[in-house]
Amino acid sequence: MWVYNAVFVIILFEDLWLAEFKSVDSHCMLAREILNKHISRPFEPNQLVNLCKENSGSESNDCCNQESLKNIVFFGASEFTEHWRIFWLNISQNLREDARYLQDYMLGSLKLTLQSFHDLFVNSYGYNYDQNKDFVEAFFHELESYMLGNRQDIASLVDDFFDGLLIRALHVMLFVKTEPDSIVANCVASKLRPLKPFDQAPEIIRFMATRAFPPPRILRNSLLLGDHVVQFLSKITVNDSCINEWIKLRYCNLCSGVIQPLICRHSCFSRLSTCFLLWTAFDKYWLSFIDQVVRVAERLKDSKIFPQVIRPLQIHISDAIMNLQTILFRLDQSDELFNNCLLENSKENQSFLSRTDFRQRRHPKFVFVDHDTLVQDYKHPYIYGNYDILKSWADSIRNKYLSVRKPFSNIIKYFCSEDLLRDSKKSSDHLCWTGDRLTHTSNITVNLIENESFLKINPMAVHVIKDLQHITEMMQSVIQNNSDPHYVPIKEESRIQSIDNVTVFLPLPSYSTTNPWLRS
């Protein structure tokens, strides 16, 4: 359970120390007063209350009694866990918000295109289209379902649409009124399919769709999966060794009567990199994941990608219908195709002949659409305006996530940042606290170690890494091969908790490339 009133106490400690003490001399009496004036806090049984007396150095350890040690353990553990949670929730919030933005963009674009489709076809085909607009709406709903991951295979979706469009168009063009008429029209459709009644339109749209639709879909899927992984990481129980090392760095100085010392940066890196050794190998998998996210985002700026494709979608469909009109206009009743369909059905369908003189297409009731006029009249600047916004958003993806390509390396930098080390003066000529003693500051650089073997045996790590590797390979396949992989469902997707509702100990640094502790 989170006990947020501890935050106020910790902030009070910081303010008190900063205001009243400007040296690192021993002030055991005052240290005791600071520790003992606060009531005892509950602590977990497995948390050591004597850890400040372990590995004692040259400093005296007489300032802390059992109760004050309990307070130190509680404050230190709460502070560490909260900073851990805040670090991951910042990344999680970015991932979730970007996934939501992309979803809104995709669905908004489809909605605008559907409305534009309606306007175009109502003006062109009038009543005939109005009677069949449910079919077009169903197609766009299927596109929406595909983009959200509720159905797979964009190519088959396009093929199904044109199969249905052929039936619908023939029913209109052949003036189907009865069930027998419908049977013959369906027969005609089956015989027309091998003849490419829509010319190249189905192939064009299928090619366009398989190149344009999978990238934004897989990007949204990846952002949500990344959020799922980060949410998992924010909730894992950090091993006690990391918390204990943090307590030694931040609070054990009080037991030695050392007030508000600078914490040695190399000691912070050394202690935390050792206790995080179990997870730092995770970084290389996350790095590959983020690199592919950036590549897919760059793909969204391609001229053949989603927003550019949905614009001419209805133009290609109109071309297809006009090609079918042309084919039917050239046929007559003696054509073998229609005779075969009539012979294959019962004699009662002979009434069909009197209504299917295809030269009736000259009747003004049926509208032929002039393609040049149609394209000239179709101007929707919102597509290009929104596209510019999408390109700007894609650029922001690079700047936002390249700074967190190595999260476990970054979180060590975060915990060892100047604010948390009390290094406000950035001086190198004074003493610093190592976690058990005061020593002269140094510029020792500690290399972070990776422990690949742990990740291979830890079940939680194996599961998370497997998901990351899978979605990373899928993104790579989309970019390199224009593939259309299946959507990866996100199980037990949790709702993000707004960072505004998280109590913080210190102001959070902005996640930008200007922050040196976030640079890879």
Coordinates of C-alpha atoms in Angstrom, one line a residue:
M1 CA 0.0 0.0 0.0
W2 CA 1.2 3.5 -0.8
V3 CA 1.4 5.8 2.2
Y4 CA 1.7 9.2 0.6
N5 CA 2.1 11.2 3.8
A6 CA 5.6 9.9 3.8
V7 CA 6.2 12.2 0.8
F8 CA 5.6 15.3 2.9
V9 CA 8.0 14.1 5.6
I10 CA 10.7 13.5 3.1
I11 CA 10.3 16.9 1.5
L12 CA 10.3 18.3 5.0
F13 CA 13.6 16.6 5.7
E14 CA 15.1 18.0 2.5
D15 CA 14.0 21.5 3.2
L16 CA 15.2 21.4 6.8
W17 CA 18.6 20.0 5.9
L18 CA 19.1 22.5 3.1
A19 CA 18.1 25.4 5.3
E20 CA 20.0 24.7 8.5
F21 CA 23.2 22.8 7.5
K22 CA 25.9 23.8 5.1
S23 CA 28.6 21.3 6.0
V24 CA 29.0 17.6 6.3
D25 CA 30.3 17.6 10.0
S26 CA 28.8 15.1 12.4
H27 CA 25.7 16.4 14.1
C28 CA 24.6 13.2 15.9
M29 CA 22.3 15.0 18.4
L30 CA 20.4 16.8 15.7
A31 CA 20.3 13.7 13.5
R32 CA 18.6 11.9 16.4
E33 CA 16.2 14.7 16.9
I34 CA 15.3 14.6 13.2
L35 CA 14.8 10.9 13.3
N36 CA 13.0 10.5 16.6
K37 CA 10.5 13.3 16.3
H38 CA 8.6 11.3 13.6
I39 CA 6.4 8.4 14.6
S40 CA 7.3 4.9 13.8
R41 CA 6.2 3.7 10.4
P42 CA 5.2 0.2 9.4
F43 CA 7.8 -1.8 7.6
E44 CA 7.9 -5.2 5.8
P45 CA 9.3 -8.0 7.9
N46 CA 11.9 -8.9 5.3
Q47 CA 13.4 -5.3 5.4
L48 CA 16.5 -5.1 7.5
V49 CA 16.4 -2.4 10.1
N50 CA 20.1 -2.7 10.9
L51 CA 21.3 -2.2 7.4
C52 CA 22.9 1.2 8.2
K53 CA 25.2 -0.6 10.7
E54 CA 26.3 -3.1 8.0
N55 CA 29.8 -2.5 6.6
S56 CA 30.2 0.5 8.9
G57 CA 33.1 2.8 7.9
S58 CA 35.1 5.3 9.8
E59 CA 32.0 7.3 10.9
S60 CA 30.2 6.6 14.2
N61 CA 26.9 4.7 13.9
D62 CA 25.5 5.7 17.3
C63 CA 22.9 8.2 16.1
C64 CA 20.2 5.6 15.3
N65 CA 18.2 3.5 17.6
Q66 CA 15.8 0.7 16.6
E67 CA 12.8 3.1 16.0
S68 CA 14.8 5.6 14.0
L69 CA 16.1 2.8 11.8
K70 CA 12.6 1.7 11.2
N71 CA 11.8 5.2 10.0
I72 CA 14.8 5.2 7.7
V73 CA 13.8 1.9 6.2
F74 CA 10.3 3.1 5.6
F75 CA 11.2 6.4 4.1
G76 CA 13.9 5.0 1.9
A77 CA 11.8 2.2 0.6
S78 CA 8.8 4.5 -0.1
E79 CA 11.0 7.0 -1.9
F80 CA 12.7 4.4 -4.1
T81 CA 9.5 2.6 -5.0
E82 CA 7.8 5.9 -5.9
H83 CA 10.6 7.1 -8.1
W84 CA 10.7 3.6 -9.8
R85 CA 7.0 3.9 -10.5
I86 CA 7.2 7.5 -11.8
F87 CA 10.0 6.6 -14.2
W88 CA 8.0 3.9 -15.9
L89 CA 4.7 5.7 -15.9
N90 CA 6.2 8.6 -17.8
I91 CA 7.2 6.2 -20.6
S92 CA 3.9 4.4 -20.3
Q93 CA 1.9 7.6 -20.6
N94 CA 3.8 8.6 -23.8
L95 CA 3.2 5.2 -25.4
R96 CA -0.5 5.2 -24.5
E97 CA -1.1 8.7 -25.7
D98 CA 0.6 8.1 -29.0
A99 CA -1.3 4.9 -29.6
R100 CA -4.5 6.9 -28.9
Y101 CA -3.5 9.7 -31.2
L102 CA -2.8 7.3 -34.0
Q103 CA -6.0 5.5 -33.5
D104 CA -8.0 8.7 -33.6
Y105 CA -6.2 9.8 -36.7
M106 CA -6.9 6.5 -38.5
L107 CA -10.5 6.3 -37.6
G108 CA -11.1 10.0 -38.2
S109 CA -9.5 9.7 -41.7
L110 CA -11.7 6.7 -42.5
K111 CA -14.8 8.6 -41.3
L112 CA -14.0 11.7 -43.5
T113 CA -13.3 9.4 -46.5
L114 CA -16.6 7.6 -46.0
Q115 CA -18.5 10.9 -45.9
S116 CA -16.6 12.1 -49.0
F117 CA -17.4 8.8 -50.7
H118 CA -21.1 9.3 -49.9
D119 CA -21.1 12.8 -51.3
L120 CA -19.3 11.7 -54.5
F121 CA -21.5 8.7 -55.2
V122 CA -24.8 10.4 -54.3
N123 CA -24.1 13.1 -56.8
S124 CA -23.0 10.6 -59.4
Y125 CA -25.5 7.7 -58.9
G126 CA -28.3 9.2 -56.9
Y127 CA -31.0 6.7 -55.9
N128 CA -29.1 3.7 -57.1
Y129 CA -26.3 4.4 -54.7
D130 CA -28.6 5.4 -51.9
Q131 CA -30.2 2.0 -52.0
N132 CA -26.8 0.3 -51.6
K133 CA -24.8 2.7 -49.3
D134 CA -25.1 0.1 -46.5
F135 CA -22.7 -2.0 -48.5
V136 CA -20.1 0.8 -48.6
E137 CA -20.6 1.6 -45.0
A138 CA -20.0 -2.1 -44.1
F139 CA -16.8 -2.0 -46.1
F140 CA -15.5 1.0 -44.1
H141 CA -16.5 -0.6 -40.9
E142 CA -14.4 -3.6 -41.9
L143 CA -11.5 -1.3 -42.6
E144 CA -11.9 0.2 -39.2
S145 CA -12.1 -3.3 -37.7
Y146 CA -8.9 -4.2 -39.5
M147 CA -7.1 -1.1 -38.3
L148 CA -8.1 -1.8 -34.7
G149 CA -6.9 -5.4 -35.0
N150 CA -10.3 -7.1 -34.8
R151 CA -9.9 -8.7 -38.2
Q152 CA -6.9 -9.8 -40.2
D153 CA -5.7 -9.8 -43.9
I154 CA -6.3 -6.5 -45.7
A155 CA -5.9 -8.2 -49.1
S156 CA -8.9 -10.5 -48.5
L157 CA -10.9 -7.6 -47.2
V158 CA -10.4 -5.8 -50.5
D159 CA -11.2 -9.0 -52.5
D160 CA -14.4 -9.6 -50.5
F161 CA -15.4 -6.0 -51.2
F162 CA -15.1 -6.3 -55.0
D163 CA -16.9 -9.7 -55.0
G164 CA -19.8 -8.0 -53.2
L165 CA -19.6 -4.9 -55.3
L166 CA -19.9 -7.0 -58.5
I167 CA -23.1 -8.5 -57.2
R168 CA -24.5 -5.2 -56.0
A169 CA -23.7 -3.4 -59.2
L170 CA -25.1 -6.1 -61.5
H171 CA -28.4 -6.1 -59.5
V172 CA -28.7 -2.4 -60.2
M173 CA -27.6 -2.5 -63.8
L174 CA -29.7 -5.5 -64.7
F175 CA -32.8 -4.2 -62.9
V176 CA -33.1 -7.2 -60.7
K177 CA -36.6 -7.2 -59.1
T178 CA -37.3 -10.8 -58.1
E179 CA -35.5 -13.8 -56.7
P180 CA -35.2 -15.5 -60.1
D181 CA -33.7 -12.3 -61.5
S182 CA -31.2 -12.4 -58.6
I183 CA -30.2 -16.0 -59.4
V184 CA -29.4 -15.1 -63.0
A185 CA -27.6 -11.9 -62.0
N186 CA -25.4 -13.9 -59.6
C187 CA -24.7 -16.4 -62.4
V188 CA -23.6 -13.6 -64.7
A189 CA -21.4 -12.3 -61.9
S190 CA -19.6 -15.6 -61.5
K191 CA -18.9 -15.8 -65.3
L192 CA -17.7 -12.2 -65.4
R193 CA -15.2 -12.5 -62.6
P194 CA -12.5 -14.2 -64.7
L195 CA -12.9 -11.4 -67.3
K196 CA -11.8 -8.7 -64.9
P197 CA -15.0 -6.7 -65.0
F198 CA -13.5 -4.0 -62.9
D199 CA -10.3 -3.9 -65.0
Q200 CA -7.2 -3.3 -62.8
A201 CA -9.0 -1.5 -59.9
P202 CA -9.1 -4.5 -57.5
E203 CA -5.4 -5.2 -58.0
I204 CA -4.5 -1.5 -57.7
I205 CA -6.5 -1.1 -54.4
R206 CA -5.2 -4.4 -53.0
F207 CA -1.6 -3.3 -53.7
M208 CA -2.1 0.1 -52.3
A209 CA -3.9 -1.2 -49.2
T210 CA -1.3 -3.9 -48.4
R211 CA 1.4 -1.2 -48.5
A212 CA -0.5 1.6 -46.8
F213 CA -2.7 0.0 -44.0
P214 CA -0.4 -2.4 -42.1
P215 CA 2.3 0.2 -41.0
P216 CA -0.1 2.4 -39.0
R217 CA -1.9 -0.7 -37.6
I218 CA 1.3 -2.4 -36.5
L219 CA 2.6 0.9 -35.1
R220 CA -0.5 1.3 -32.9
N221 CA -0.2 -2.4 -31.9
S222 CA 3.4 -1.9 -31.0
L223 CA 2.8 1.2 -28.9
L224 CA 0.1 -0.6 -27.0
L225 CA 2.3 -3.6 -26.5
G226 CA 5.1 -1.4 -25.4
D227 CA 2.8 0.3 -22.9
H228 CA 1.8 -3.2 -21.6
V229 CA 5.4 -4.1 -21.1
V230 CA 6.2 -0.9 -19.3
Q231 CA 3.2 -1.2 -17.1
F232 CA 4.4 -4.6 -16.1
L233 CA 7.9 -3.3 -15.3
S234 CA 6.4 -0.5 -13.2
K235 CA 4.6 -3.1 -11.0
I236 CA 7.4 -5.6 -10.6
T237 CA 8.7 -6.0 -7.0
V238 CA 12.2 -4.5 -7.0
N239 CA 14.6 -6.8 -5.2
D240 CA 15.4 -5.8 -1.6
S241 CA 19.1 -5.3 -2.5
C242 CA 18.3 -2.3 -4.7
I243 CA 16.1 -0.7 -2.0
N244 CA 18.7 -1.3 0.7
E245 CA 21.4 0.2 -1.4
W246 CA 19.2 3.3 -2.0
I247 CA 18.6 3.6 1.8
K248 CA 22.3 3.4 2.5
L249 CA 23.0 6.2 -0.1
R250 CA 20.1 8.5 1.0
Y251 CA 19.6 8.0 4.7
C252 CA 22.3 6.0 6.5
N253 CA 24.4 9.1 6.7
L254 CA 22.0 10.3 9.5
C255 CA 23.1 7.3 11.6
S256 CA 26.6 8.6 11.4
G257 CA 25.5 12.2 12.2
V258 CA 26.3 13.4 8.7
I259 CA 23.7 15.9 7.6
Q260 CA 22.9 16.6 3.9
P261 CA 26.1 15.2 2.3
L262 CA 26.7 15.0 -1.4
I263 CA 26.2 11.4 -2.5
C264 CA 29.1 10.0 -4.4
R265 CA 28.1 9.5 -8.0
H266 CA 30.3 6.6 -8.7
S267 CA 29.0 4.9 -5.5
C268 CA 25.5 5.4 -6.7
F269 CA 26.2 3.9 -10.1
S270 CA 28.2 1.0 -8.6
R271 CA 25.6 0.0 -6.1
L272 CA 22.6 0.3 -8.4
S273 CA 24.1 -1.2 -11.4
T274 CA 25.0 -4.2 -9.3
C275 CA 21.6 -4.7 -7.9
F276 CA 20.0 -4.0 -11.4
L277 CA 22.3 -6.5 -12.9
L278 CA 19.4 -8.9 -13.2
W279 CA 17.6 -6.6 -15.7
T280 CA 20.1 -4.5 -17.6
A281 CA 20.3 -7.1 -20.4
F282 CA 16.6 -6.3 -21.1
D283 CA 17.8 -3.0 -22.6
K284 CA 19.0 -4.5 -25.9
Y285 CA 15.6 -6.0 -26.6
W286 CA 13.9 -2.7 -25.8
L287 CA 16.4 -0.9 -28.0
S288 CA 15.6 -3.0 -31.0
F289 CA 11.9 -2.5 -30.3
I290 CA 12.2 1.3 -30.2
D291 CA 14.4 1.4 -33.3
Q292 CA 11.6 -0.4 -35.3
V293 CA 8.9 1.9 -33.8
V294 CA 10.9 4.8 -35.1
R295 CA 11.3 3.2 -38.6
V296 CA 7.6 2.5 -38.9
A297 CA 6.8 6.0 -37.8
E298 CA 9.1 7.3 -40.5
R299 CA 7.2 5.1 -43.0
L300 CA 4.0 7.1 -42.2
K301 CA 5.6 10.0 -44.1
D302 CA 5.7 8.0 -47.3
S303 CA 3.6 9.3 -50.2
K304 CA 2.0 5.8 -50.6
I305 CA 1.0 5.4 -47.0
F306 CA -2.4 5.4 -45.3
P307 CA -3.6 9.0 -45.5
Q308 CA -2.6 9.3 -49.2
V309 CA -4.2 6.1 -50.2
I310 CA -7.6 6.7 -48.6
R311 CA -7.9 9.9 -50.6
P312 CA -8.2 8.3 -54.1
L313 CA -9.9 5.2 -52.8
Q314 CA -13.4 6.2 -54.1
I315 CA -11.8 7.4 -57.4
H316 CA -10.5 3.9 -58.0
I317 CA -13.9 2.3 -57.0
S318 CA -15.7 4.7 -59.4
D319 CA -13.3 3.7 -62.2
A320 CA -14.1 0.1 -61.5
I321 CA -17.9 0.6 -61.7
M322 CA -17.6 2.6 -64.9
N323 CA -15.5 -0.2 -66.4
L324 CA -18.3 -2.7 -65.5
Q325 CA -20.8 -0.3 -67.1
T326 CA -18.8 -0.3 -70.3
I327 CA -18.6 -4.1 -70.4
L328 CA -22.4 -4.5 -69.9
F329 CA -23.2 -1.8 -72.4
R330 CA -21.4 -3.8 -75.1
L331 CA -23.2 -7.0 -74.4
D332 CA -26.6 -7.9 -75.8
Q333 CA -29.2 -10.7 -75.2
S334 CA -27.6 -13.1 -77.6
D335 CA -24.3 -13.0 -75.8
E336 CA -23.2 -16.5 -74.8
L337 CA -22.5 -15.5 -71.2
F338 CA -26.1 -14.5 -70.6
N339 CA -27.6 -17.3 -72.6
N340 CA -25.7 -19.9 -70.5
C341 CA -26.9 -18.3 -67.3
L342 CA -30.5 -18.4 -68.5
L343 CA -30.2 -22.0 -69.7
E344 CA -28.8 -23.0 -66.4
N345 CA -31.9 -21.8 -64.6
S346 CA -35.6 -22.6 -64.8
K347 CA -37.9 -21.5 -67.6
E348 CA -39.7 -19.1 -65.2
N349 CA -36.7 -16.9 -65.5
Q350 CA -37.4 -16.1 -69.2
S351 CA -39.2 -13.0 -67.9
F352 CA -35.7 -11.8 -67.2
L353 CA -35.0 -11.3 -70.9
S354 CA -37.6 -8.6 -71.4
R355 CA -35.9 -6.4 -68.9
T356 CA -32.3 -7.1 -69.7
D357 CA -31.8 -5.5 -73.0
F358 CA -28.5 -3.9 -72.2
R359 CA -29.0 -1.2 -74.6
Q360 CA -31.4 0.2 -72.1
R361 CA -28.3 1.7 -70.5
R362 CA -28.9 4.6 -72.9
H363 CA -32.0 5.4 -70.9
P364 CA -31.4 8.6 -68.9
K365 CA -32.4 6.9 -65.7
F366 CA -29.0 5.3 -65.6
V367 CA -26.1 7.7 -65.1
F368 CA -22.7 7.4 -66.7
V369 CA -20.1 9.3 -64.8
D370 CA -17.4 11.3 -66.6
H371 CA -14.2 10.4 -64.9
D372 CA -12.4 13.7 -65.6
T373 CA -15.3 15.7 -64.2
L374 CA -15.4 13.4 -61.2
V375 CA -11.7 13.9 -60.3
Q376 CA -11.8 17.6 -61.0
D377 CA -14.8 18.1 -58.6
Y378 CA -13.2 16.0 -55.9
K379 CA -11.1 18.3 -53.8
H380 CA -10.8 17.8 -50.0
P381 CA -8.0 19.9 -48.5
Y382 CA -8.5 18.3 -45.1
I383 CA -6.6 15.2 -46.2
Y384 CA -3.4 17.2 -46.9
G385 CA -3.8 19.3 -43.8
N386 CA -4.2 16.3 -41.6
Y387 CA -1.3 14.6 -43.4
D388 CA 1.0 17.4 -42.4
I389 CA 0.0 17.0 -38.8
L390 CA 0.6 13.3 -39.0
K391 CA 4.1 13.9 -40.4
S392 CA 4.9 16.2 -37.5
W393 CA 3.7 13.6 -35.1
A394 CA 5.9 11.0 -36.8
D395 CA 8.9 13.3 -36.3
S396 CA 8.1 13.6 -32.6
I397 CA 8.2 9.8 -32.2
R398 CA 11.9 9.8 -33.0
N399 CA 12.7 12.6 -30.6
K400 CA 10.5 11.2 -27.8
Y401 CA 11.6 7.5 -27.8
L402 CA 15.2 7.5 -28.9
S403 CA 16.0 9.0 -25.5
V404 CA 14.6 5.9 -23.7
R405 CA 16.1 3.2 -25.9
K406 CA 17.9 1.7 -22.8
P407 CA 15.4 2.1 -19.9
F408 CA 17.4 0.2 -17.3
S409 CA 20.5 2.1 -18.1
N410 CA 18.4 5.3 -18.0
I411 CA 16.8 4.5 -14.7
I412 CA 20.2 4.1 -13.0
K413 CA 21.1 7.5 -14.5
Y414 CA 17.7 8.8 -13.2
F415 CA 18.4 7.6 -9.6
C416 CA 21.9 8.9 -9.8
S417 CA 20.9 12.3 -11.2
E418 CA 22.2 15.5 -9.6
D419 CA 19.0 16.3 -7.7
L420 CA 18.8 13.0 -6.0
L421 CA 22.6 13.0 -5.3
R422 CA 22.2 16.5 -3.7
D423 CA 24.8 17.8 -6.2
S424 CA 23.5 21.3 -6.6
K425 CA 26.9 23.0 -6.7
K426 CA 28.5 20.5 -9.1
S427 CA 31.7 20.8 -7.2
S428 CA 34.4 18.2 -7.3
D429 CA 36.6 19.4 -4.4
H430 CA 34.6 18.2 -1.4
L431 CA 33.6 15.0 0.4
C432 CA 30.8 12.7 -0.6
W433 CA 28.8 9.9 1.0
T434 CA 29.5 6.4 -0.4
G435 CA 26.6 4.7 1.5
D436 CA 28.7 3.8 4.6
R437 CA 31.4 6.5 4.9
L438 CA 32.5 9.9 3.7
T439 CA 35.2 10.0 1.1
H440 CA 36.8 12.4 -1.4
T441 CA 34.9 12.8 -4.6
S442 CA 36.2 11.1 -7.7
N443 CA 35.5 10.8 -11.3
I444 CA 35.4 7.0 -11.4
T445 CA 33.3 5.7 -14.2
V446 CA 31.4 2.5 -13.6
N447 CA 30.4 0.4 -16.6
L448 CA 27.0 -1.1 -16.5
I449 CA 27.2 -4.9 -16.7
E450 CA 24.7 -7.1 -18.5
N451 CA 23.7 -10.5 -17.3
E452 CA 22.1 -12.3 -20.2
S453 CA 21.9 -15.6 -18.3
F454 CA 19.4 -14.3 -15.9
L455 CA 16.9 -13.2 -18.6
K456 CA 17.0 -16.7 -20.0
I457 CA 15.9 -18.3 -16.7
N458 CA 13.5 -15.7 -15.3
P459 CA 10.0 -16.6 -16.4
M460 CA 8.7 -13.0 -16.2
A461 CA 11.6 -11.7 -18.2
V462 CA 11.3 -14.5 -20.8
H463 CA 7.6 -13.7 -21.3
V464 CA 8.2 -9.9 -21.7
I465 CA 11.1 -10.3 -24.0
K466 CA 9.3 -12.9 -26.2
D467 CA 6.5 -10.4 -26.7
L468 CA 9.0 -7.6 -27.6
Q469 CA 10.9 -9.8 -30.0
H470 CA 7.7 -10.9 -31.7
I471 CA 6.3 -7.5 -32.3
T472 CA 9.8 -6.2 -33.3
E473 CA 10.1 -8.9 -36.0
M474 CA 6.6 -8.0 -37.2
M475 CA 7.5 -4.3 -37.6
Q476 CA 10.6 -5.2 -39.4
S477 CA 8.7 -7.5 -41.8
V478 CA 6.2 -4.7 -42.5
I479 CA 9.0 -2.3 -43.4
Q480 CA 11.2 -4.6 -45.4
N481 CA 8.6 -6.9 -47.1
N482 CA 5.4 -4.9 -47.0
S483 CA 3.9 -7.8 -45.2
D484 CA 0.6 -7.8 -43.3
P485 CA 1.1 -9.7 -40.0
H486 CA -1.6 -10.6 -37.7
Y487 CA -2.5 -8.2 -34.9
V488 CA -1.1 -9.1 -31.5
P489 CA -3.8 -9.0 -28.9
I490 CA -3.0 -7.2 -25.7
K491 CA -4.2 -9.3 -22.8
E492 CA -5.5 -7.7 -19.6
E493 CA -4.7 -4.2 -21.0
S494 CA -4.7 -1.9 -18.0
R495 CA -5.9 1.6 -18.0
I496 CA -3.1 4.1 -17.7
Q497 CA -2.9 6.1 -14.5
S498 CA -2.3 9.8 -15.3
I499 CA 1.0 11.0 -14.1
D500 CA -0.9 14.0 -12.7
N501 CA -2.3 11.7 -10.0
V502 CA 1.1 10.4 -8.9
T503 CA 2.6 12.1 -5.9
V504 CA 6.2 13.0 -6.5
F505 CA 9.2 13.7 -4.3
L506 CA 11.0 15.9 -6.7
P507 CA 10.0 17.7 -9.9
L508 CA 10.3 15.2 -12.8
P509 CA 12.8 16.0 -15.5
S510 CA 11.4 16.3 -19.0
Y511 CA 11.9 13.3 -21.2
S512 CA 13.9 15.1 -23.9
T513 CA 17.2 14.7 -25.5
T514 CA 18.5 17.8 -23.7
N515 CA 18.6 15.8 -20.4
P516 CA 22.1 14.3 -20.2
W517 CA 21.0 11.5 -17.9
L518 CA 18.6 10.2 -20.5
R519 CA 21.1 10.0 -23.3
S520 CA 22.1 6.6 -24.4

